[in-house]
Amino acid sequence: MNTVNTGVNESADSVNTDTPRKSRPTTGPTRSTGRRPDPGADDGGKKPPAAARLVDMAREQYRFVMSPDGRPYAVALGGPNIALPLRNKGGLRQRLARQFVDAYPGEVASQSALTDAMTALEGIAEDTDPVPVHLRVGRDPAGGGIVVDLGSADGRAVVVTATGWNVVERAPVLFRRSGAMAPMPVPVLDGDGLAKLHALVNMDQSSFHQLVAWLVAAWIPDIPHPALVCKGEQGTGKSKAAQMFINLIDPSPAAKRSQPRDEKAWSRQAFSSWALCLDNVSTIPPWLSDTLCKAVTGDGVVDRALYTDDDVVVLTFKRVLALTTIDAGALAGDLAERVLMLDLQLIDSEHRRSEEELDATFEAVRPAVLGALFDVLACVLAVLPSVRLESMPRMADFARVLAAVDQTQGWNTLGDYLATSENVASDALEGDLFAMAIARLVDQAGTWQGTAGQLLEALPAPLVRPKNWPVDPTRTSGRVKRLAPLLRSIGIMVDDTQRSRDRTRHKLLTLTRAPDDDASASAPEQASLWPEVAPTGHGRTPPDQS
C-alpha cells in the first residue's frame, strides 16, 4: 500500500494526514504549553508580550508622576496618597512581578520583561508635569497647613493648621516612603503631654523649653533647622535622649547612625530620612562639617545612581539633624553657628532606669506627647506671620519660630538660644588654634592689615601644627573667610574687599577689633603690614602697640 509523505513525524504527534493542518481545532491544548490560549490572546492564539501585559496591569491600577528631582513614581488609584518608586526595593516592579504570577498561573515575568515595562512606565511619567513628593512632612498648597505622614499602611496623616490639628484618612499631599521609616502612633489630646516628655529627659527648664521649640520647628518643612547637639559627660543619657527626639519627629528603626565614611554614604542616609541622629561624635572632618552645614541650610548632590538603572540622581540634603557629643570643641566655626546646644545633666544611680523601662514608658506616653507638640505647632502657625525680630541672627527663620513659641507659651526660648549660641561660638573658637592666633594678633594690634601671605608669616605656628593650619596664602585666605563668623562673635571684624595700591593689586585682609562703646575714642591706630612701596612683596613686623 502506498503512503503519502507529508513531512511530519507521525510518532511525535497524532496527525491525521488526510486532514489539512489549517482545519485542526484551535480550542484544544497546544503543543507548546499544554494549556488553553489566554482569553486576551490575539486571533492567532498568541499572547501579547509579557512586558505589554505588565504595562496594562500597571495602568489599570496606578497613575504615574514625576517628582521635581526627576524620579518617576506610581500612585495607586483610589488608594493612599503614597508614591511608589518604579524600580527600587519595595516598589512597583516587585508588586507587578507578584501580580503577574497570580494573573497568569504557570508564568513568571522575566527580568527583561520587567525592565522593558518599567522603561515604558517611566516614559508615561515623563509626560506629566512634575509633582512635589514629600518625605514625612510637607506643606499643603491648598490650605497652607503642615501635613505629617503617620507612615501607616492605610496612608493616614496629621494636618496642622493655625486653628488646630486633626487626623485625616488620606494625606492631601503626596508622600514617599523608605526602608528607614517606621510608623508614627496616632496623636491624642492630653493636657499633660509636655510634662510627660520632660519626665523622660534630664534637662533644666530652659533647655527643655528650647527642646520643645526645636521639635515643633522640625515639622515646618520650608525653613532651615539648626542641628540639635546633645552635650554632656558620660552617664547623662545623651544617646537615648537623642533617639527619643528623632523618633518623635520621624520614627525609624535606625534613629541613631554612625558617622558616615564619605559624602555618598551620608547622602544615601539623608535621602531616606527626614530626621536622623549621628551618635557619639568626637571629631568632625572638614568634609562632614561642610555636609552637615548643607543639611541644615539646604543643598544637594547630583551623582550616578547606585543599584538602579538611572543615569543620575539628585540627593537633597535639607534635613533635621541631631548629634551627641562630649566635647563641643569638635564643631567647626560654620557648623557651630548652625546648632542648638543642649546640656544634659548627670543621672544619679537612684534615678537611672533601664533601657527596657525607658522604651516602654516612651511608647506609652508618645501619643500624648505628639498631641501636645502638635498643639504648640498650631499656636505657632497662628502667630508666625506677624512675628518680627528687631535683629536677625544667623538662623533667622528658626529664631522667628522661637519668638512665636515664646509669644504663645510665655517662655524665653529665643533669649536662651541666643545666649547659648554665643557660648558655642566661644567654645568652637577655643578649639581652633589658627583662630586663637588671629585673635591674639588683633588684640595686640587693634587693627591689622596685609595680604594672606603676610598674615601667615605674622602668626606664630605651633610646634605641632594641626591639620587645618594653612600652609600657603591661598589656604590662609580661605581659612580666614571660614572663620569670619566665629571671629565676629568675639568682636573681630574681617574685611577682604580692599586691594594694595601698587601695581600688583594684591587682595588685603583687614582684621579689626570692634571697640567698646565707651572706648571707641581710645582705639589703637591701624598697623598695616603693607608698605607704600613693597618691591619685594614681604611684610614688616607689626609695630609695638604697647
Coordinates of C-alpha atoms in Angstrom, one line a residue:
M1 CA 0.0 0.0 0.0
N2 CA 1.4 3.4 -0.9
T3 CA 1.7 6.1 1.7
V4 CA 1.8 9.9 1.3
N5 CA 4.9 11.6 2.6
T6 CA 3.7 14.7 4.5
G7 CA 7.0 15.7 6.0
V8 CA 5.6 15.2 9.5
N9 CA 6.9 12.7 12.1
E10 CA 3.7 10.9 12.9
S11 CA 5.2 9.3 16.0
A12 CA 5.7 12.7 17.6
D13 CA 2.1 13.9 17.2
S14 CA -1.0 12.1 16.2
V15 CA -1.5 13.8 12.9
N16 CA -4.2 12.8 10.5
T17 CA -2.5 13.1 7.2
D18 CA -5.9 13.1 5.4
T19 CA -6.9 16.3 7.3
P20 CA -5.4 19.7 6.3
R21 CA -3.4 21.3 9.0
K22 CA -5.5 24.5 9.0
S23 CA -8.6 22.6 9.9
R24 CA -7.2 21.4 13.2
P25 CA -9.2 22.6 16.2
T26 CA -7.9 25.7 18.0
T27 CA -9.7 25.3 21.3
G28 CA -7.8 22.2 22.5
P29 CA -4.4 22.1 24.2
T30 CA -1.4 23.4 22.3
R31 CA 1.8 21.6 21.8
S32 CA 4.0 24.4 23.3
T33 CA 2.2 25.0 26.6
G34 CA -0.3 22.2 27.1
R35 CA -2.8 25.0 28.2
R36 CA -5.7 26.8 26.5
P37 CA -4.7 30.1 25.0
D38 CA -5.2 33.1 27.1
P39 CA -8.5 34.9 26.7
G40 CA -6.6 38.1 26.0
A41 CA -4.6 36.5 23.2
D42 CA -4.7 37.7 19.6
D43 CA -6.6 36.0 16.9
G44 CA -3.8 33.6 16.3
G45 CA -3.9 32.3 19.9
K46 CA -0.6 34.0 20.8
K47 CA -0.4 36.1 24.0
P48 CA 0.8 39.7 23.9
P49 CA 4.4 40.0 25.2
A50 CA 4.8 39.9 28.9
A51 CA 6.1 43.4 29.1
A52 CA 2.9 44.7 27.4
R53 CA 0.7 42.8 29.8
L54 CA 2.7 44.2 32.7
V55 CA 2.2 47.8 31.4
D56 CA -1.6 47.1 31.0
M57 CA -1.8 45.8 34.6
A58 CA 0.1 48.8 35.9
R59 CA -2.0 51.4 34.0
E60 CA -5.2 49.8 35.3
Q61 CA -4.2 50.3 39.0
Y62 CA -1.8 53.3 39.1
R63 CA -1.2 56.8 37.9
F64 CA 2.3 57.8 37.1
V65 CA 4.0 61.1 38.2
M66 CA 7.5 62.6 38.0
S67 CA 9.0 64.4 41.0
P68 CA 10.9 67.7 40.6
D69 CA 14.2 65.8 41.0
G70 CA 13.5 63.6 38.0
R71 CA 12.3 60.4 39.8
P72 CA 9.3 58.5 38.4
Y73 CA 6.7 57.2 40.8
A74 CA 3.4 55.2 40.8
V75 CA 0.4 56.2 42.9
A76 CA -2.4 53.7 43.5
L77 CA -5.7 54.8 42.0
G78 CA -8.2 55.4 44.9
G79 CA -5.6 54.2 47.4
P80 CA -3.3 56.0 49.9
N81 CA -1.5 59.1 48.5
I82 CA 1.8 57.3 48.6
A83 CA 4.4 57.4 45.8
L84 CA 5.9 54.1 44.9
P85 CA 9.3 54.0 43.2
L86 CA 9.2 52.1 40.0
R87 CA 12.4 50.1 40.3
N88 CA 13.7 50.1 43.9
K89 CA 13.1 47.5 46.6
G90 CA 9.5 47.6 47.7
G91 CA 8.5 49.5 44.6
L92 CA 6.1 48.9 41.7
R93 CA 8.5 46.4 39.9
Q94 CA 8.2 43.8 42.7
R95 CA 4.4 44.3 43.1
L96 CA 3.8 43.8 39.4
A97 CA 6.0 40.7 39.3
R98 CA 3.9 39.1 42.1
Q99 CA 0.6 40.1 40.5
F100 CA 1.7 38.7 37.1
V101 CA 2.2 35.3 38.7
D102 CA -1.4 35.5 40.2
A103 CA -2.9 36.6 36.9
Y104 CA -1.1 34.1 34.7
P105 CA -0.6 30.8 36.6
G106 CA 2.5 28.9 35.5
E107 CA 4.2 32.0 34.1
V108 CA 6.8 34.3 35.7
A109 CA 7.7 37.7 34.2
S110 CA 11.3 37.7 33.1
Q111 CA 13.8 40.3 34.2
S112 CA 13.9 41.7 30.6
A113 CA 10.1 41.9 30.5
L114 CA 10.0 43.8 33.8
T115 CA 12.8 46.1 32.7
D116 CA 11.0 46.9 29.4
A117 CA 7.8 47.5 31.3
M118 CA 9.4 49.9 33.8
T119 CA 11.1 51.8 30.9
A120 CA 7.7 52.3 29.2
L121 CA 6.1 53.4 32.5
E122 CA 8.9 55.9 33.1
G123 CA 8.1 57.4 29.7
I124 CA 4.5 57.7 30.7
A125 CA 5.5 59.5 33.9
E126 CA 7.8 61.9 32.0
D127 CA 4.8 63.1 30.0
T128 CA 3.3 64.7 33.2
D129 CA 4.2 67.9 34.9
P130 CA 6.5 67.5 38.0
V131 CA 4.6 66.9 41.3
P132 CA 6.2 67.6 44.7
V133 CA 6.8 64.3 46.5
H134 CA 7.4 64.8 50.3
L135 CA 9.2 62.7 52.9
R136 CA 7.4 62.5 56.3
V137 CA 6.4 66.2 56.3
G138 CA 5.0 68.5 53.6
R139 CA 3.2 71.8 53.2
D140 CA -0.4 71.6 51.8
P141 CA -0.5 74.2 49.0
A142 CA -4.3 74.4 49.1
G143 CA -4.8 75.1 52.8
G144 CA -1.3 76.2 53.8
G145 CA -1.2 73.7 56.7
I146 CA 1.5 71.2 57.6
V147 CA 1.0 67.6 56.8
V148 CA 2.8 64.9 58.7
D149 CA 2.7 61.3 57.3
L150 CA 2.0 58.8 60.0
G151 CA 3.8 56.1 58.0
S152 CA 1.0 53.6 58.3
A153 CA -0.1 51.3 55.6
D154 CA -3.5 53.0 55.3
G155 CA -1.9 56.3 54.4
R156 CA -3.3 58.4 57.3
A157 CA -1.7 61.7 58.1
V158 CA -1.9 64.6 60.6
V159 CA -2.9 68.0 59.2
V160 CA -1.9 71.0 61.4
T161 CA -3.2 74.5 60.7
A162 CA -3.5 77.7 62.6
T163 CA -6.8 76.6 64.1
G164 CA -5.6 73.1 65.4
W165 CA -4.8 69.7 64.1
N166 CA -6.7 66.6 63.1
V167 CA -6.0 63.1 61.7
V168 CA -7.2 62.6 58.0
E169 CA -7.7 59.3 56.2
R170 CA -5.8 60.4 53.1
A171 CA -3.0 62.8 53.0
P172 CA -3.7 66.0 50.9
V173 CA -0.1 65.9 49.6
L174 CA 2.0 63.1 48.0
F175 CA 4.4 61.2 50.3
R176 CA 7.2 58.7 49.5
R177 CA 8.3 56.1 52.0
S178 CA 11.7 54.5 52.6
G179 CA 13.0 51.4 54.4
A180 CA 14.4 53.7 57.1
M181 CA 11.0 54.9 58.2
A182 CA 8.7 53.5 60.9
P183 CA 5.0 54.2 61.6
M184 CA 4.1 57.0 64.0
P185 CA 1.4 56.5 66.6
V186 CA -1.8 58.4 66.2
P187 CA -1.6 61.5 68.5
V188 CA -4.1 62.0 71.2
L189 CA -5.4 65.0 73.2
D190 CA -3.7 65.1 76.6
G191 CA -3.2 68.3 78.6
D192 CA -0.1 66.7 80.3
G193 CA 1.9 65.6 77.3
L194 CA 4.8 68.0 77.7
A195 CA 5.2 67.2 81.3
K196 CA 5.4 63.5 80.4
L197 CA 8.2 64.2 78.0
H198 CA 10.1 66.4 80.5
A199 CA 10.0 63.5 82.9
L200 CA 11.9 61.3 80.5
V201 CA 14.9 63.7 80.0
N202 CA 17.3 65.1 82.5
M203 CA 17.2 68.8 81.4
D204 CA 16.6 72.0 83.3
Q205 CA 13.5 74.1 82.3
S206 CA 15.4 76.4 80.0
S207 CA 16.9 73.6 78.0
F208 CA 13.6 71.7 77.9
H209 CA 11.7 74.7 76.5
Q210 CA 14.3 75.1 73.7
L211 CA 13.9 71.4 73.0
V212 CA 10.2 71.7 72.6
A213 CA 10.6 74.6 70.3
W214 CA 13.1 72.6 68.2
L215 CA 10.8 69.6 68.0
V216 CA 8.0 71.9 66.8
A217 CA 10.1 73.6 64.2
A218 CA 11.3 70.3 62.9
W219 CA 7.8 69.8 61.3
I220 CA 8.0 73.1 59.4
P221 CA 9.5 71.8 56.2
D222 CA 10.4 75.1 54.4
I223 CA 12.8 76.6 57.0
P224 CA 16.4 75.7 58.0
H225 CA 16.6 73.7 61.2
P226 CA 19.7 74.0 63.5
A227 CA 21.3 70.7 64.3
L228 CA 20.4 69.7 67.9
V229 CA 23.6 68.9 69.8
C230 CA 23.1 66.9 73.0
K231 CA 26.2 67.6 75.1
G232 CA 27.2 66.1 78.4
E233 CA 29.6 63.8 80.1
Q234 CA 29.2 60.0 80.3
G235 CA 26.1 59.0 82.2
T236 CA 23.9 61.8 81.1
G237 CA 21.8 59.7 78.7
K238 CA 22.7 61.7 75.6
S239 CA 22.2 58.8 73.1
K240 CA 18.9 57.6 74.5
A241 CA 17.5 61.1 74.6
A242 CA 18.5 61.9 71.0
Q243 CA 17.0 58.6 69.9
M244 CA 13.7 59.6 71.5
F245 CA 13.7 63.1 70.0
I246 CA 14.2 61.7 66.5
N247 CA 11.6 59.0 67.0
L248 CA 9.1 61.8 67.9
I249 CA 9.8 63.7 64.6
D250 CA 10.5 60.9 62.2
P251 CA 10.4 57.4 63.7
S252 CA 12.9 55.0 62.3
P253 CA 14.3 51.6 63.2
A254 CA 17.7 53.2 63.0
A255 CA 17.2 56.6 64.6
K256 CA 20.9 56.7 65.7
R257 CA 23.5 56.4 62.9
S258 CA 27.3 56.0 63.0
Q259 CA 29.4 58.8 61.5
P260 CA 29.4 58.2 57.7
R261 CA 32.6 57.4 55.9
D262 CA 32.1 59.8 52.9
E263 CA 29.7 62.1 51.3
K264 CA 28.0 59.5 49.2
A265 CA 27.3 57.3 52.3
W266 CA 25.9 60.4 54.0
S267 CA 23.7 61.4 51.1
R268 CA 22.1 57.9 50.9
Q269 CA 21.2 58.2 54.6
A270 CA 19.9 61.7 54.3
F271 CA 17.8 60.8 51.3
S272 CA 15.9 58.1 53.2
S273 CA 15.1 60.0 56.4
W274 CA 13.7 63.4 57.2
A275 CA 15.4 63.4 60.7
L276 CA 18.4 61.5 61.8
C277 CA 21.0 61.4 64.6
L278 CA 24.8 61.0 64.4
D279 CA 25.7 59.4 67.7
N280 CA 28.9 59.8 69.8
V281 CA 30.6 62.3 67.6
S282 CA 34.2 63.0 68.8
T283 CA 35.8 64.6 65.7
I284 CA 34.2 66.0 62.6
P285 CA 36.4 66.0 59.5
P286 CA 36.1 69.1 57.3
W287 CA 34.1 67.4 54.5
L288 CA 31.5 66.2 57.1
S289 CA 31.3 69.6 58.7
D290 CA 30.5 71.2 55.3
T291 CA 28.0 68.5 54.5
L292 CA 26.2 68.9 57.8
C293 CA 26.0 72.7 57.1
K294 CA 24.4 71.9 53.8
A295 CA 21.9 69.6 55.5
V296 CA 20.9 72.5 57.8
T297 CA 20.5 75.2 55.2
G298 CA 19.7 73.1 52.2
D299 CA 21.8 71.8 49.3
G300 CA 22.0 68.8 47.0
V301 CA 24.3 66.5 45.1
V302 CA 24.0 65.2 41.5
D303 CA 25.7 61.8 41.1
R304 CA 25.4 58.5 39.3
A305 CA 22.7 56.3 40.9
L306 CA 23.7 53.2 42.8
Y307 CA 21.8 50.0 42.4
T308 CA 19.4 51.5 39.9
D309 CA 19.2 51.9 36.2
D310 CA 19.0 55.7 36.4
D311 CA 21.8 57.7 34.8
V312 CA 22.0 60.3 37.6
V313 CA 20.1 61.1 40.8
V314 CA 19.7 64.2 42.8
L315 CA 20.1 63.8 46.5
T316 CA 18.8 66.6 48.6
F317 CA 20.4 67.5 51.9
K318 CA 17.9 69.7 53.8
R319 CA 17.3 67.6 56.9
V320 CA 16.6 67.8 60.6
L321 CA 19.8 66.7 62.5
A322 CA 20.8 65.7 66.0
L323 CA 24.3 64.9 67.3
T324 CA 25.5 63.6 70.5
T325 CA 29.0 64.6 71.8
I326 CA 31.0 65.1 74.9
D327 CA 33.2 67.9 73.6
A328 CA 31.6 70.7 71.7
G329 CA 35.0 71.9 70.6
A330 CA 34.8 69.3 67.8
L331 CA 32.4 71.7 65.9
A332 CA 33.9 73.8 63.2
G333 CA 33.1 77.5 63.1
D334 CA 30.5 77.5 60.3
L335 CA 28.8 74.4 61.9
A336 CA 28.9 76.0 65.3
E337 CA 26.6 78.8 64.0
R338 CA 24.1 76.2 62.9
V339 CA 23.5 74.3 66.1
L340 CA 21.3 74.3 69.2
M341 CA 23.4 73.2 72.1
L342 CA 21.6 71.5 75.0
D343 CA 23.4 70.3 78.1
L344 CA 22.1 67.2 79.8
Q345 CA 22.5 66.7 83.5
L346 CA 24.2 63.7 85.1
I347 CA 21.7 61.0 86.1
D348 CA 22.4 59.6 89.6
S349 CA 22.2 56.0 90.3
E350 CA 18.9 56.3 92.3
H351 CA 17.1 57.7 89.3
R352 CA 18.7 55.7 86.5
R353 CA 16.4 53.4 84.6
S354 CA 17.0 50.5 82.3
E355 CA 16.6 50.9 78.5
E356 CA 13.7 48.4 78.5
E357 CA 11.8 50.6 81.1
L358 CA 12.6 53.8 79.2
D359 CA 11.4 52.3 75.9
A360 CA 8.2 51.1 77.5
T361 CA 7.5 54.4 79.1
F362 CA 8.3 56.3 75.9
E363 CA 5.9 54.2 73.9
A364 CA 3.2 54.7 76.4
V365 CA 3.4 58.5 76.5
R366 CA 4.3 59.1 72.9
P367 CA 0.7 59.6 71.6
A368 CA 0.1 62.2 74.3
V369 CA 3.5 63.9 73.7
L370 CA 2.8 64.1 69.9
G371 CA -0.6 65.7 70.6
A372 CA 0.9 68.3 72.9
L373 CA 3.6 69.1 70.3
F374 CA 1.0 69.5 67.6
D375 CA -0.9 71.8 69.8
V376 CA 2.1 74.1 70.2
L377 CA 2.8 73.9 66.4
A378 CA -0.8 75.1 65.7
C379 CA -0.3 78.0 68.1
V380 CA 3.0 78.9 66.3
L381 CA 1.3 78.8 62.9
A382 CA -1.3 81.2 64.1
V383 CA 1.1 83.9 65.2
L384 CA 4.2 83.3 63.0
P385 CA 3.1 85.5 60.1
S386 CA 3.0 88.5 62.4
V387 CA 6.3 87.8 64.2
R388 CA 9.0 90.4 63.6
L389 CA 12.5 90.5 65.1
E390 CA 14.5 93.6 65.9
S391 CA 17.7 92.0 64.7
M392 CA 18.1 88.9 62.6
P393 CA 20.5 86.2 63.9
R394 CA 22.2 83.7 61.6
M395 CA 19.3 81.1 61.8
A396 CA 16.7 83.8 61.4
D397 CA 13.7 81.6 60.4
F398 CA 14.3 79.3 63.4
A399 CA 14.6 82.4 65.6
R400 CA 11.2 83.6 64.4
V401 CA 9.7 80.2 65.4
L402 CA 11.3 80.6 68.9
A403 CA 9.8 84.1 69.2
A404 CA 6.4 82.6 68.2
V405 CA 6.7 79.9 70.8
D406 CA 7.6 82.5 73.5
Q407 CA 4.6 84.6 72.5
T408 CA 2.1 81.7 72.8
Q409 CA 3.7 79.8 75.7
G410 CA 5.1 82.6 77.8
W411 CA 8.7 81.2 77.6
N412 CA 12.1 82.8 76.8
T413 CA 13.5 80.3 74.3
L414 CA 14.8 83.0 71.9
G415 CA 16.9 84.7 74.6
D416 CA 18.2 81.5 75.9
Y417 CA 19.1 80.3 72.4
L418 CA 21.0 83.5 71.5
A419 CA 22.9 83.3 74.8
T420 CA 23.8 79.6 74.2
S421 CA 24.9 80.4 70.7
E422 CA 27.5 82.8 71.9
N423 CA 28.9 80.2 74.3
V424 CA 29.0 77.6 71.4
A425 CA 31.0 80.1 69.3
S426 CA 33.4 80.7 72.1
D427 CA 33.9 77.0 72.6
A428 CA 34.5 76.4 68.9
L429 CA 36.9 79.3 68.8
E430 CA 39.0 77.9 71.6
G431 CA 39.2 74.6 69.7
D432 CA 40.8 76.2 66.7
L433 CA 44.4 77.2 67.2
F434 CA 44.6 79.3 64.0
A435 CA 41.6 81.3 65.1
M436 CA 43.1 81.8 68.5
A437 CA 46.3 83.0 66.9
I438 CA 44.4 85.6 64.9
A439 CA 42.6 86.8 68.0
R440 CA 45.9 87.3 69.8
L441 CA 47.3 89.2 66.9
V442 CA 44.4 91.5 66.7
D443 CA 44.4 92.0 70.5
Q444 CA 48.0 93.3 70.1
A445 CA 47.5 95.4 67.1
G446 CA 43.9 96.6 67.4
T447 CA 43.7 96.7 63.6
W448 CA 45.8 94.6 61.3
Q449 CA 46.1 94.8 57.5
G450 CA 48.1 92.8 55.0
T451 CA 48.0 90.0 52.5
A452 CA 47.2 86.5 53.3
G453 CA 50.8 85.5 52.9
Q454 CA 51.9 88.3 55.4
L455 CA 49.2 87.1 57.8
L456 CA 50.7 83.6 57.6
E457 CA 54.2 85.0 58.4
A458 CA 52.9 87.1 61.2
L459 CA 51.2 84.3 63.1
P460 CA 53.5 82.1 65.2
A461 CA 52.9 78.5 64.2
P462 CA 52.6 75.9 67.0
L463 CA 55.3 73.3 67.4
V464 CA 52.9 70.6 66.3
R465 CA 50.7 72.1 63.5
P466 CA 47.2 70.8 63.3
K467 CA 45.9 69.6 60.0
N468 CA 43.7 72.6 59.5
W469 CA 46.7 75.1 59.8
P470 CA 47.1 76.7 56.4
V471 CA 50.4 76.2 54.6
D472 CA 50.2 78.8 51.8
P473 CA 48.5 82.2 51.2
T474 CA 45.6 80.7 49.2
R475 CA 44.6 78.4 52.0
T476 CA 45.2 81.1 54.6
S477 CA 42.7 83.4 52.8
G478 CA 40.1 80.6 52.7
R479 CA 40.5 79.8 56.4
V480 CA 40.1 83.4 57.4
K481 CA 36.8 83.6 55.4
R482 CA 35.5 80.5 57.0
L483 CA 36.5 81.8 60.5
A484 CA 34.9 85.2 59.9
P485 CA 31.6 84.3 61.6
L486 CA 33.4 83.0 64.7
L487 CA 35.7 85.9 64.9
R488 CA 32.8 88.3 64.5
S489 CA 31.2 86.6 67.6
I490 CA 34.1 87.8 69.7
G491 CA 34.3 91.3 68.2
I492 CA 36.8 90.8 65.4
M493 CA 35.7 92.0 62.0
V494 CA 37.1 90.6 58.8
D495 CA 37.2 92.7 55.6
D496 CA 38.7 91.4 52.3
T497 CA 37.3 94.0 49.9
Q498 CA 40.4 96.2 49.7
R499 CA 43.5 95.8 47.5
S500 CA 47.0 97.1 47.6
R501 CA 47.8 100.5 46.0
D502 CA 50.8 99.3 43.9
R503 CA 50.7 97.6 40.5
T504 CA 50.3 94.1 41.9
R505 CA 46.8 94.9 43.3
H506 CA 47.0 92.1 45.9
K507 CA 43.9 91.5 48.0
L508 CA 44.3 92.7 51.5
L509 CA 42.8 91.3 54.7
T510 CA 41.8 93.8 57.3
L511 CA 41.2 92.5 60.8
T512 CA 39.7 94.9 63.3
R513 CA 38.8 94.7 66.9
A514 CA 35.4 96.3 67.3
P515 CA 35.8 98.9 70.0
D516 CA 33.5 99.1 73.0
D517 CA 31.1 102.0 73.1
D518 CA 32.9 103.7 75.9
A519 CA 36.4 103.1 74.5
S520 CA 35.9 104.0 70.8
A521 CA 37.9 107.2 71.2
S522 CA 41.0 105.4 72.5
A523 CA 41.1 102.7 69.8
P524 CA 44.6 101.9 68.7
E525 CA 45.9 103.1 65.4
Q526 CA 45.9 100.8 62.3
A527 CA 49.0 98.7 62.0
S528 CA 49.4 97.9 58.3
L529 CA 51.8 95.3 57.1
W530 CA 51.5 96.5 53.5
P531 CA 54.1 99.3 52.9
E532 CA 53.5 102.1 50.5
V533 CA 56.3 100.7 48.2
A534 CA 57.0 97.0 48.6
P535 CA 59.1 95.8 45.6
T536 CA 60.0 92.5 47.3
G537 CA 56.4 91.7 48.4
H538 CA 57.5 90.9 52.0
G539 CA 55.8 92.4 55.0
R540 CA 57.2 94.0 58.2
T541 CA 56.7 93.1 61.8
P542 CA 53.7 95.0 63.2
P543 CA 54.7 98.0 65.3
D544 CA 54.5 97.6 69.1
Q545 CA 51.2 98.9 70.2
S546 CA 52.2 99.0 73.9

